Coordinates of C-alpha atoms in Angstrom, one line a residue:
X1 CA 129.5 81.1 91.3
X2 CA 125.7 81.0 90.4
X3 CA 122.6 83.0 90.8
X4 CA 119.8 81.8 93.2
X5 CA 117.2 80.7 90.9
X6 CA 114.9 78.7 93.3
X7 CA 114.2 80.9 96.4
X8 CA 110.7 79.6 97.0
X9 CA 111.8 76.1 98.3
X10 CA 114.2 77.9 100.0
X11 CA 111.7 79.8 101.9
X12 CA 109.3 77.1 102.8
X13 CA 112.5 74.8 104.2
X14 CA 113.6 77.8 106.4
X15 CA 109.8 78.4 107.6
X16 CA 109.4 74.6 109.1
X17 CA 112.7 75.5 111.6
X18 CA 110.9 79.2 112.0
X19 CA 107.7 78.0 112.9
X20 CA 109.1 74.9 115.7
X21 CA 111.5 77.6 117.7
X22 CA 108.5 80.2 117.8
X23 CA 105.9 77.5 118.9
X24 CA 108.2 76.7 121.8
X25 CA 108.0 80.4 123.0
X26 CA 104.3 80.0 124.6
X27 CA 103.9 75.9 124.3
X28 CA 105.0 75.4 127.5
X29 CA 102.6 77.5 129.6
X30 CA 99.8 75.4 129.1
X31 CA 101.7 72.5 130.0
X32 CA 103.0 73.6 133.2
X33 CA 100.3 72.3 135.7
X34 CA 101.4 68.6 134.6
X35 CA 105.2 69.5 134.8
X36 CA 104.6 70.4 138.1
X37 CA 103.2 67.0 139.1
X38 CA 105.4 65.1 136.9
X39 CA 108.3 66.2 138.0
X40 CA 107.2 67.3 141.2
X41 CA 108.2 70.9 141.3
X42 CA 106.9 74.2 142.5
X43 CA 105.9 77.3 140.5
X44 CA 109.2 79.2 140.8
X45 CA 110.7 76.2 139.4
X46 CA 108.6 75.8 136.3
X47 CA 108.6 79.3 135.7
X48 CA 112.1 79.4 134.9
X49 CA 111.3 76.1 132.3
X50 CA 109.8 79.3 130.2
X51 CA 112.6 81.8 131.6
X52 CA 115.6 79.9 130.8
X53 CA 114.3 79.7 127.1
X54 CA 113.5 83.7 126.6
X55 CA 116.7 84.1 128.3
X56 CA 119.0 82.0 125.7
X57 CA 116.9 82.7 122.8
X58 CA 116.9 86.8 123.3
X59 CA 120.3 87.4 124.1
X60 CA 122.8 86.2 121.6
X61 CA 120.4 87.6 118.8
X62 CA 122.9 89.9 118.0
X63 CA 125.6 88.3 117.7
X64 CA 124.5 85.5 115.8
X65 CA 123.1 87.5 113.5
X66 CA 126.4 88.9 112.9
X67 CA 127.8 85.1 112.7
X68 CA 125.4 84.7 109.9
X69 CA 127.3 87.1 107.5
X70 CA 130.7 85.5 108.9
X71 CA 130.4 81.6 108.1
X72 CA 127.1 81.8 106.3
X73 CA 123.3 81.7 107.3
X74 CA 122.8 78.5 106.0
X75 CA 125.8 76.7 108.1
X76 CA 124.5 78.9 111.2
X77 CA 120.7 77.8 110.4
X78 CA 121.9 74.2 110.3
X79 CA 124.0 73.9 113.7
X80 CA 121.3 75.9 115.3
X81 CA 118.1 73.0 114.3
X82 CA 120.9 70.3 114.9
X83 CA 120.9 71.9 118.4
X84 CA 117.3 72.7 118.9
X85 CA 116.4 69.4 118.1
X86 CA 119.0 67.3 120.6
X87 CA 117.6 69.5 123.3
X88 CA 113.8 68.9 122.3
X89 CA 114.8 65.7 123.0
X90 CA 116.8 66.2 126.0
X91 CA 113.4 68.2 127.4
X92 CA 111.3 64.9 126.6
X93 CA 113.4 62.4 128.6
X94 CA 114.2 64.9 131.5
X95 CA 113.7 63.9 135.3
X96 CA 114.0 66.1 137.2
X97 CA 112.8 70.1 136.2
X98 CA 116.8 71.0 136.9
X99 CA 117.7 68.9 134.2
X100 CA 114.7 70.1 132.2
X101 CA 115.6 73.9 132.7
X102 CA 119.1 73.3 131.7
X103 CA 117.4 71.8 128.5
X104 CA 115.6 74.3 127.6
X105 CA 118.6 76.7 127.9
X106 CA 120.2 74.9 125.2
X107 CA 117.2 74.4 123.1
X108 CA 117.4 78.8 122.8
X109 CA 120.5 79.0 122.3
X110 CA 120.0 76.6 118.9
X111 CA 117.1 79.0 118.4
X112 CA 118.9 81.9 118.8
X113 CA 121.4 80.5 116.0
X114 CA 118.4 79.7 113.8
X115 CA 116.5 82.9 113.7
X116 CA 118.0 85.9 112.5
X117 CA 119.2 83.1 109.7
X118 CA 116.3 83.0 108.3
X119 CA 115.2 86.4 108.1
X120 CA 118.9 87.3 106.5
X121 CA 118.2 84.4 103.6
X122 CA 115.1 86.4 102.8
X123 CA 117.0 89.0 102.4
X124 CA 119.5 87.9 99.7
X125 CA 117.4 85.8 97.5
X126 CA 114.7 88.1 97.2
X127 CA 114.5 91.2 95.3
X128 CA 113.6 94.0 97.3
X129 CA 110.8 95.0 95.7
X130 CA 109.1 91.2 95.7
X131 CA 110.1 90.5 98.9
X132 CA 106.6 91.5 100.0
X133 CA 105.2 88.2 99.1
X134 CA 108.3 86.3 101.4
X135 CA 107.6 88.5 104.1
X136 CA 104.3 87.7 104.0
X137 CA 105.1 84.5 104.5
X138 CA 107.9 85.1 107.3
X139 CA 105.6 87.4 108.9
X140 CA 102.6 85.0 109.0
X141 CA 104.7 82.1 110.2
X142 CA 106.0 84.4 113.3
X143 CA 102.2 85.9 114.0
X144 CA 100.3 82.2 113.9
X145 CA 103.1 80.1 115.9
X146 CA 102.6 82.2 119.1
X147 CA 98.9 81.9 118.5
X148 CA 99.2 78.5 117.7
X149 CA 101.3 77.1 120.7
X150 CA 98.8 76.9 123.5
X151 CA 96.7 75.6 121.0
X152 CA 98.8 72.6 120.1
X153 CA 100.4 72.5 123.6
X154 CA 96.4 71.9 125.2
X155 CA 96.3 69.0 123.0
X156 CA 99.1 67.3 123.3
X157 CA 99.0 67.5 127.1
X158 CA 95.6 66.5 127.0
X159 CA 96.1 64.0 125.1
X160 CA 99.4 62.4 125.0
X161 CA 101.2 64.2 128.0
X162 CA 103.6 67.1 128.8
X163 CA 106.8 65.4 127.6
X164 CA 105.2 65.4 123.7
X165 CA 105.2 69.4 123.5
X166 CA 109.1 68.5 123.1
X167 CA 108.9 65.0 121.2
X168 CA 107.1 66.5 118.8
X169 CA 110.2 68.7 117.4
X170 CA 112.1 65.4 116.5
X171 CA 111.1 64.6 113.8
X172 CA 110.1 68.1 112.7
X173 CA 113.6 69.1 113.2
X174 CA 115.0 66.0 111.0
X175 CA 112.9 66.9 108.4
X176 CA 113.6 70.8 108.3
X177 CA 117.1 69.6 108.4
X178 CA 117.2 67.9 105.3
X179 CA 114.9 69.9 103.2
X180 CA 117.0 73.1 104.8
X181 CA 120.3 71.2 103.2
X182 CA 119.0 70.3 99.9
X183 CA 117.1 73.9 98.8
X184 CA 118.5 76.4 101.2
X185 CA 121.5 78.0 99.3
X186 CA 125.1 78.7 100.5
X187 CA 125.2 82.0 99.8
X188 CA 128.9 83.7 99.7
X189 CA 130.0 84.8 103.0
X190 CA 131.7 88.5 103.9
X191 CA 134.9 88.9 105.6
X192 CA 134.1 90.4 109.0
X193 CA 136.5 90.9 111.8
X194 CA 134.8 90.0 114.6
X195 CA 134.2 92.5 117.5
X196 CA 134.8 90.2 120.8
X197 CA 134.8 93.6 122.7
X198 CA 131.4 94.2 121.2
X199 CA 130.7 90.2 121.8
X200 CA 130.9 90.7 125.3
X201 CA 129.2 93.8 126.1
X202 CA 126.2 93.4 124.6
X203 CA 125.7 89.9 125.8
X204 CA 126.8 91.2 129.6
X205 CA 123.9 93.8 128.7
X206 CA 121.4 92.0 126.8
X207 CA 121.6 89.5 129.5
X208 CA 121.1 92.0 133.0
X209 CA 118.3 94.3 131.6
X210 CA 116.6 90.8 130.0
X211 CA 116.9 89.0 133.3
X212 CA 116.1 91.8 135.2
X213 CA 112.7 92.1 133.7
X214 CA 111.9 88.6 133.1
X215 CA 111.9 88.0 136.5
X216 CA 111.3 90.9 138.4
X217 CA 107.7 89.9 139.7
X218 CA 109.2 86.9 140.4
X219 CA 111.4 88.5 143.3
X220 CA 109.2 91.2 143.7
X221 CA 111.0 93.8 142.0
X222 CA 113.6 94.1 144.9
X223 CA 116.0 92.3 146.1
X224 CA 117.4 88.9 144.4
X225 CA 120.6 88.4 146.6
X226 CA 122.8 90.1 149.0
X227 CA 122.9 93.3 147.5
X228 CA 122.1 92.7 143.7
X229 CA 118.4 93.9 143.1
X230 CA 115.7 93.9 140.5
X231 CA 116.2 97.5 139.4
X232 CA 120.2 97.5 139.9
X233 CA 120.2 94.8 137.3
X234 CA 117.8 96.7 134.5
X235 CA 119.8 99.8 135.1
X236 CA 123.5 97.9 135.2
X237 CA 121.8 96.3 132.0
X238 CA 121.0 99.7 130.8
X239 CA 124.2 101.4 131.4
X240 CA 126.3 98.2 129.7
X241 CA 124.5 98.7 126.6
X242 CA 125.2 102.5 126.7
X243 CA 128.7 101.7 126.6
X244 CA 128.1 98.9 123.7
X245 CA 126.5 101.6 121.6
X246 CA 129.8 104.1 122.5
X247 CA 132.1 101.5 121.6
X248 CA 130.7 100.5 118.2
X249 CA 130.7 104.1 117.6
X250 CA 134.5 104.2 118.7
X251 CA 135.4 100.4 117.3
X252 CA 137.0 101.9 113.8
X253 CA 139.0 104.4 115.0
X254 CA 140.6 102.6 117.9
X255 CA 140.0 98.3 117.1
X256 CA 140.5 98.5 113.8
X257 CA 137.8 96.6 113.4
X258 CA 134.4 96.2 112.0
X259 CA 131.6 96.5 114.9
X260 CA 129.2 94.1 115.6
X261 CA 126.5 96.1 115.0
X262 CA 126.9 98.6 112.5
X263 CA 125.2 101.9 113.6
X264 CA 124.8 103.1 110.1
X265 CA 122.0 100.8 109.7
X266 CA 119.8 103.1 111.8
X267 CA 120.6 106.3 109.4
X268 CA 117.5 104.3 107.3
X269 CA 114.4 105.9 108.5
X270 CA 112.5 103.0 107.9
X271 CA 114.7 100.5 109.4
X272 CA 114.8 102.6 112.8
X273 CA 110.8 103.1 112.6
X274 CA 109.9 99.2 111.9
X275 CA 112.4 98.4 114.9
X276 CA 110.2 100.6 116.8
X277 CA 107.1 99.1 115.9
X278 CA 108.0 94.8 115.8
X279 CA 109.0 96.1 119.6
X280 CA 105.5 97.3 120.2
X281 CA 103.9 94.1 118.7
X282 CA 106.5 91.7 120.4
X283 CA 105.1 93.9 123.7
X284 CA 101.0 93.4 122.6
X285 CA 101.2 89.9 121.2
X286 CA 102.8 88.6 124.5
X287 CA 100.5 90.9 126.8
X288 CA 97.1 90.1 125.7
X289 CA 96.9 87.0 126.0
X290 CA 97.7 86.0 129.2
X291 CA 94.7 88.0 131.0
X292 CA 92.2 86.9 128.5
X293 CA 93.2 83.0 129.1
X294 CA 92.8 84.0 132.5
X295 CA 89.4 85.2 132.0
X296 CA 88.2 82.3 129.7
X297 CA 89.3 79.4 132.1
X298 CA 89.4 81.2 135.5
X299 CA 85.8 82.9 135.0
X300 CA 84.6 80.8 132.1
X301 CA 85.5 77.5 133.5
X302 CA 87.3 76.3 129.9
X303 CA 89.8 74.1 130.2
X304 CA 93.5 75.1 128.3
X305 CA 92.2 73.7 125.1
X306 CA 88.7 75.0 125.1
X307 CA 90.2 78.5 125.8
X308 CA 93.1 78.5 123.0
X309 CA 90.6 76.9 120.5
X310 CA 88.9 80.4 121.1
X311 CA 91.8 82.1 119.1
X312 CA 91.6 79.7 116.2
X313 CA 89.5 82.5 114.2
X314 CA 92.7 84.8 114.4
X315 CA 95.3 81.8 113.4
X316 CA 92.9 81.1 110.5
X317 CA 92.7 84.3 109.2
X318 CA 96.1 85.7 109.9
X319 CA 97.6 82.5 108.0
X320 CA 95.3 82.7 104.9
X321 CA 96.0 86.8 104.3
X322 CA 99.3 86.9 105.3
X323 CA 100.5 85.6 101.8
X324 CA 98.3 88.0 99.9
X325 CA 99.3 90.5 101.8
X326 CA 102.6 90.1 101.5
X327 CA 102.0 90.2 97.5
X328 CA 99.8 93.8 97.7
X329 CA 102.7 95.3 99.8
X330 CA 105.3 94.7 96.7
X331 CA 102.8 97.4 94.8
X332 CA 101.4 99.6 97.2
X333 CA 103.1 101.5 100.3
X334 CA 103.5 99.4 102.8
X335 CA 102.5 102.0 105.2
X336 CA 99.2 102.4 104.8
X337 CA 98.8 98.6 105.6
X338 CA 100.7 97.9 108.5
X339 CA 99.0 101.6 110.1
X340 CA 95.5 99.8 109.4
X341 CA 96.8 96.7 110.8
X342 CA 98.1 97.7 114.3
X343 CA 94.7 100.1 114.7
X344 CA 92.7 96.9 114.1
X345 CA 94.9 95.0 116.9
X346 CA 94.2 97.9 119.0
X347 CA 90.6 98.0 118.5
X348 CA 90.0 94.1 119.0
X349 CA 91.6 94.7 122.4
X350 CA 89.5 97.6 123.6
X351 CA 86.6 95.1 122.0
X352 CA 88.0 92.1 124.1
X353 CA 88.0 94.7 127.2
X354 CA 85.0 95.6 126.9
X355 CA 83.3 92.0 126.5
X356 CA 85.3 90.5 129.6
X357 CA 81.9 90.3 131.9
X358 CA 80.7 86.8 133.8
X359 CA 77.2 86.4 131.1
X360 CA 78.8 87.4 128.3
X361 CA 78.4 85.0 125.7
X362 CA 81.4 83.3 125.1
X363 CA 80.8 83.0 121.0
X364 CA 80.6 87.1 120.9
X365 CA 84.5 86.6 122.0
X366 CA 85.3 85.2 118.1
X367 CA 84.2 88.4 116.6
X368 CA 87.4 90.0 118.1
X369 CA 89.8 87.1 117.4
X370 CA 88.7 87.7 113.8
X371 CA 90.1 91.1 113.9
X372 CA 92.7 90.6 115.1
X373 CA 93.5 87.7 112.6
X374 CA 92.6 90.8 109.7
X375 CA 95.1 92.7 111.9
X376 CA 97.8 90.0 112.1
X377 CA 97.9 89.7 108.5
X378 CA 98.5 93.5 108.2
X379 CA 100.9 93.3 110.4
X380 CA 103.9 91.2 110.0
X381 CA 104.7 91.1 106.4
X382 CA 104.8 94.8 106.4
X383 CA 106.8 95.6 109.3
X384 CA 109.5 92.9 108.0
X385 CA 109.6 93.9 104.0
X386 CA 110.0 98.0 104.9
X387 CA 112.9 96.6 108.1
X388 CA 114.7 94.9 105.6
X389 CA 114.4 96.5 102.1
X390 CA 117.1 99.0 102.0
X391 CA 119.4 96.6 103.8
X392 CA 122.8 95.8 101.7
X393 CA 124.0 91.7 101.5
X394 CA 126.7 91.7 103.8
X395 CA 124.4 93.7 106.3
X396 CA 121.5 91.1 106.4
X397 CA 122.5 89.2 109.1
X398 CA 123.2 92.0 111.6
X399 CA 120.2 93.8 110.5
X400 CA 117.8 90.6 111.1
X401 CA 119.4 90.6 114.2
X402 CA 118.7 93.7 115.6
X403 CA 115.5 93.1 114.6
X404 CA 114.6 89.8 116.2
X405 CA 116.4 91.4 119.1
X406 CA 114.2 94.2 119.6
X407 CA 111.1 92.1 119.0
X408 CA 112.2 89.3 121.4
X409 CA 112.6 92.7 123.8
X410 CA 109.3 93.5 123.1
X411 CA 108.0 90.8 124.4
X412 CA 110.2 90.4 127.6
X413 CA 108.7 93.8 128.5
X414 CA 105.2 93.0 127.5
X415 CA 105.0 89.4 129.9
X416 CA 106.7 91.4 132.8
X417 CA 104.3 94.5 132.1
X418 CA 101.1 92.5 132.0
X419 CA 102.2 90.4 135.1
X420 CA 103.0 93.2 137.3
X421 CA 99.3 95.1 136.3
X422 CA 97.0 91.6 137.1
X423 CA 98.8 91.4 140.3
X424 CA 97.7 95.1 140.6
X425 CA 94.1 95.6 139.5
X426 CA 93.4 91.9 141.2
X427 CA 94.6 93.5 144.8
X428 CA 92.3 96.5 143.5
X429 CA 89.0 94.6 142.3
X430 CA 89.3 91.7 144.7
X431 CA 90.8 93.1 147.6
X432 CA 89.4 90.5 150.2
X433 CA 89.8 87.5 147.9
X434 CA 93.4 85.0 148.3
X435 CA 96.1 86.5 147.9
X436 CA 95.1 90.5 147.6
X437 CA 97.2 93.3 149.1
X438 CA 99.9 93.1 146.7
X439 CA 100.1 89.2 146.1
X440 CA 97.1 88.6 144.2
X441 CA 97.6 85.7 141.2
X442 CA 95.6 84.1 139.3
X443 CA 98.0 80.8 140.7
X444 CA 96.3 81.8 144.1
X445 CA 92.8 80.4 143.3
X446 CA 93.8 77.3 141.4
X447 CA 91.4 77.2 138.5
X448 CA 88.7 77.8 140.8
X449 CA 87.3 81.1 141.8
X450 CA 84.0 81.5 144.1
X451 CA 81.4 82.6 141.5
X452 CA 80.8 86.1 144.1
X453 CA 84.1 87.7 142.9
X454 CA 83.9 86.4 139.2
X455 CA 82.4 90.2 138.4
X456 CA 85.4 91.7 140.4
X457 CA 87.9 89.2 138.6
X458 CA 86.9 90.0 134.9
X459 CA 86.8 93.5 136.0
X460 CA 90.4 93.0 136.7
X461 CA 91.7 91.3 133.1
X462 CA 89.4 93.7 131.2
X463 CA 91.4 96.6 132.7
X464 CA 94.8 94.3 131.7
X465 CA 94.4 94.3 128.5
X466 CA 93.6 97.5 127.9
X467 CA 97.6 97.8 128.6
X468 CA 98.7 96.1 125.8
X469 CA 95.7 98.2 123.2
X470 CA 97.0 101.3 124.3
X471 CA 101.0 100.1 123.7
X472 CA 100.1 99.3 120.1
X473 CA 99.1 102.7 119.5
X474 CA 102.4 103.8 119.6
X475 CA 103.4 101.0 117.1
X476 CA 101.3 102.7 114.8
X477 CA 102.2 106.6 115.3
X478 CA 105.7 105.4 115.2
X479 CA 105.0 103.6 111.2
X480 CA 102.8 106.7 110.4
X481 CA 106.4 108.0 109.6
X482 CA 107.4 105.8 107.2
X483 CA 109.4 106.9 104.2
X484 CA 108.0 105.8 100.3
X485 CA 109.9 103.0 98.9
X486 CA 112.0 103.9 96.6
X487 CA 112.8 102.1 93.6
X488 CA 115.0 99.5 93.3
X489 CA 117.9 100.3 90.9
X490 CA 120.4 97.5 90.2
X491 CA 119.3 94.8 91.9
X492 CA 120.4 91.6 90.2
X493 CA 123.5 92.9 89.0
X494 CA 126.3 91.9 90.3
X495 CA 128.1 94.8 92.2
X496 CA 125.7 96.9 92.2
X497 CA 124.0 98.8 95.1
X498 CA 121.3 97.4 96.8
X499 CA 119.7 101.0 96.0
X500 CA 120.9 104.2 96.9
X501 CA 119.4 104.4 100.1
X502 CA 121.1 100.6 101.3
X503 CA 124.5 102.4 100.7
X504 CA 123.8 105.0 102.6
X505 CA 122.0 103.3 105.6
X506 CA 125.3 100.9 106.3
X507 CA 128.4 102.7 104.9
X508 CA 128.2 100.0 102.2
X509 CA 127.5 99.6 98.6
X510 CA 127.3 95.7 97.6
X511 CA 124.2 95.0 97.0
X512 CA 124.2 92.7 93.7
X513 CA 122.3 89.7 93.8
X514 CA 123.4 87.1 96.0
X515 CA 125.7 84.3 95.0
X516 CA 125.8 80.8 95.9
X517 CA 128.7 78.5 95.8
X518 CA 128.9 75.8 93.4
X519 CA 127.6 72.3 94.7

């Protein structure tokens, strides 16, 4: 056995995998108009090309997370691209949007394998108290892919067609793959006993209150089929996952086993407070978009590229603070930062809001994507370094879990949420335009909206948004209660706790630095 020595490369390998699965999270949207006519499908259809992903990605998060301490995040991280990058692939050459859905399902289930993965590495190789800089890095990489996907996505479709937003993983899989093998480290693995109990009730769970709210608006939040509803899922959903929690509560006394998701890890303040507030900014950074593209094509006649090349102030910024965030946090509390950072996000909304009129110059739109690149930056690297400092080795995985989990959740909740309210204040502001009384969509006026009820429309998406400013909000009340960081004791050595607060937080006390297997 050996110590990590070289966890930078490490880093950067696991960031190119990171950084493909995110982008594929919001890629698609802008490419759905040409799926449509390519393959000749309707709307429901190629909804569900977006759907099926979520769908796979979010729900086994747990569970591979915990897969990650069993066999090892590197061999998990691995099989995960491998898979990823067969069904990017699979999505290029599809037919037929049946074949392409059932693609895309098994493109996030490799991304589900991937993800907590890499989070979990971070974890080991880095000291606790310079993770900040890793995070940073982590963090940016998660903010600037789901900025950067409609981006990328407008010009591919523009330029080469809809089937390159999937080619275009190929090769960036087969390179991540290699670099992933050669730097990434096989860290030691811990000998869990696997809770299939636990397996299967919080994918049965995960899986109703997800699918219930991913497509709720799309049945009209009532009935599906037969007798199964919208809300009977969410609250069958809700229920299940009640009975998870019981059970890993019961699991030692009466399975004599180890649960899936060890409850102790919620006994860390900080660990329970950053899962509240990545939930909030999953929620916001999948909300706001969507009603100011509306507003910037719909209104402002751009077309998909124009309008995403609007947000390339926030990518810019967001990617080039990120990293020196991520080193101030290692020195300062973190919780000053990431408070500063959601009440920017906030603000740049409520800005956005208030901007979203028919003659408003479309440059004064930049000033707010440049906050809330300053906010990005504050945000991410934060949120991650204080989820994941107190966390013990054999915990990472299960704690980078829950935390993608709750994230991915997050954002479930914040593209129903959003959808839902359009549909809403568009039957309010436009009530005699297509589609108003209840079935308002932007889908309803193709692109093209007479220029009388552009006043009434931007009405309409200003109000949106103001949604997913106020939700922040609570992100930042929720981090306002953040704990100090206490000083890392023992780190490095081997056996000792991950600090004092790690042991306490999981019910475990290895913490040493992480070894990797010879070869």
């Amino acid at each position: 056995m050996e110590n990590v020595t070289r966890p930078w490369p490490a880093l950067w390998s696991l960031v190119i995998g990171f950084f493909m699965i995110l982008i594929d999270t919001t890629i698609v949207s802008v490419a759905n108009p040409r799926i449509m006519e390519g393959l000749d499908a309707d709307i429901n259809s190629v909804i569900w090309v977006t759907s099926a992903y979520l769908l796979a990605y979010a729900v086994p998060l747990l569970i591979t997370g915990r897969l990650g301490d069993r066999f090892g995040p590197k061999k998990l991280y691995l099989s995960g691209l491998v898979v990823f990058t067969v069904a990017s692939l699979w999505c290029g050459l599809s037919g037929d949007v049946q074949t392409l859905i059932e693609a895309r399902v098994l493109q996030g289930l490799g991304a589900a394998l991937m993800t907590p993965q890499t989070m979990a590495v971070i974890t080991r190789i880095f000291p606790p108290d310079r993770r900040g800089a890793a995070m940073g890095i982590w963090g940016s990489t998660a903010g600037i892919a789901t900025l950067v996907g409609p981006i990328l996505g407008g010009v591919l479709v523009d330029g080469l067609g809809w089937e390159w937003i999937f080619f275009i993983n190929v090769p960036v899989g087969i390179a991540g793959f290699f670099l992933a093998l050669r730097f990434v480290p096989t860290l030691s693995t811990h000998p869990h006993k696997f809770d299939i109990p636990g397996v299967l009730l919080s994918a049965v769970g995960l899986f109703l209150l997800v699918f219930g709210i991913q497509e709720g608006e799309t049945f009209n939040w009532g009935t599906i089929t037969g007798p199964v509803t919208v809300w009977g899922l969410i609250i069958a959903g809700i229920l299940v996952l009640a009975a998870f929690v019981v059970w890993q509560r019961m699991n030692p006394q009466f399975y004599d086993g180890e649960p899936l998701l060890p409850l102790g890890l919620f006994k860390d303040r900080n660990f329970s407070l950053a899962n509240i507030g990545i939930t909030t900014v999953g929620f916001t950074v999948t909300a706001f978009s969507l009603p100011l593209i509306f507003y910037y094509q719909i209104v402002r006649g751009l077309t998909p590229t124009q309008s995403a090349l609007m947000m390339v102030p926030m990518a810019l910024i967001s990617g080039g603070l990120a990293p020196a965030v991520g080193k101030i946090i290692d020195r300062v509390n973190p919780k000053y930062i990431t408070v500063g950072g959601l009440l920017l996000m906030s603000a740049a909304l409520f800005w956005n809001a208030a901007l979203m009129h028919p003659d408003t110059p479309i440059w004064l739109f930049l000033l707010p994507s440049a906050v809330l690149g300053f906010a990005n930056a504050g945000i991410w690297a934060p949120l991650s370094s204080t989820a994941t400092r107190n966390l013990p080795p054999r915990q990472a995985g299960a704690g980078s879990g829950v935390y993608n989990t709750t994230r991915q959740i997050g954002a479930v909740l914040g593209s129903a949420a959003i959808a839902v309210l359009i549909q809403a204040r568009l039957a309010a502001e436009l009530p005699a335009a297509p589609g108003a009384s209840g079935q308002a969509s932007p889908m309803a006026f193709g692109g093209s909206l007479p220029e009388p009820l552009h006043a009434g429309f931007s009405t309409a998406m200003g109000q949106s948004i103001l949604l997913p400013a106020a939700v922040i909000l609570l992100g930042a009340a929720a981090v306002l209660f953040f704990a100090k960081p206490k000083p890392v004791k023992g780190w490095g050595t081997p056996g000792a706790a991950a600090g004092a607060s790690a042991a306490g937080a999981a019910g475990t006390s290895d913490g040493g630095r992480p070894q990797v297997k010879p070869g």
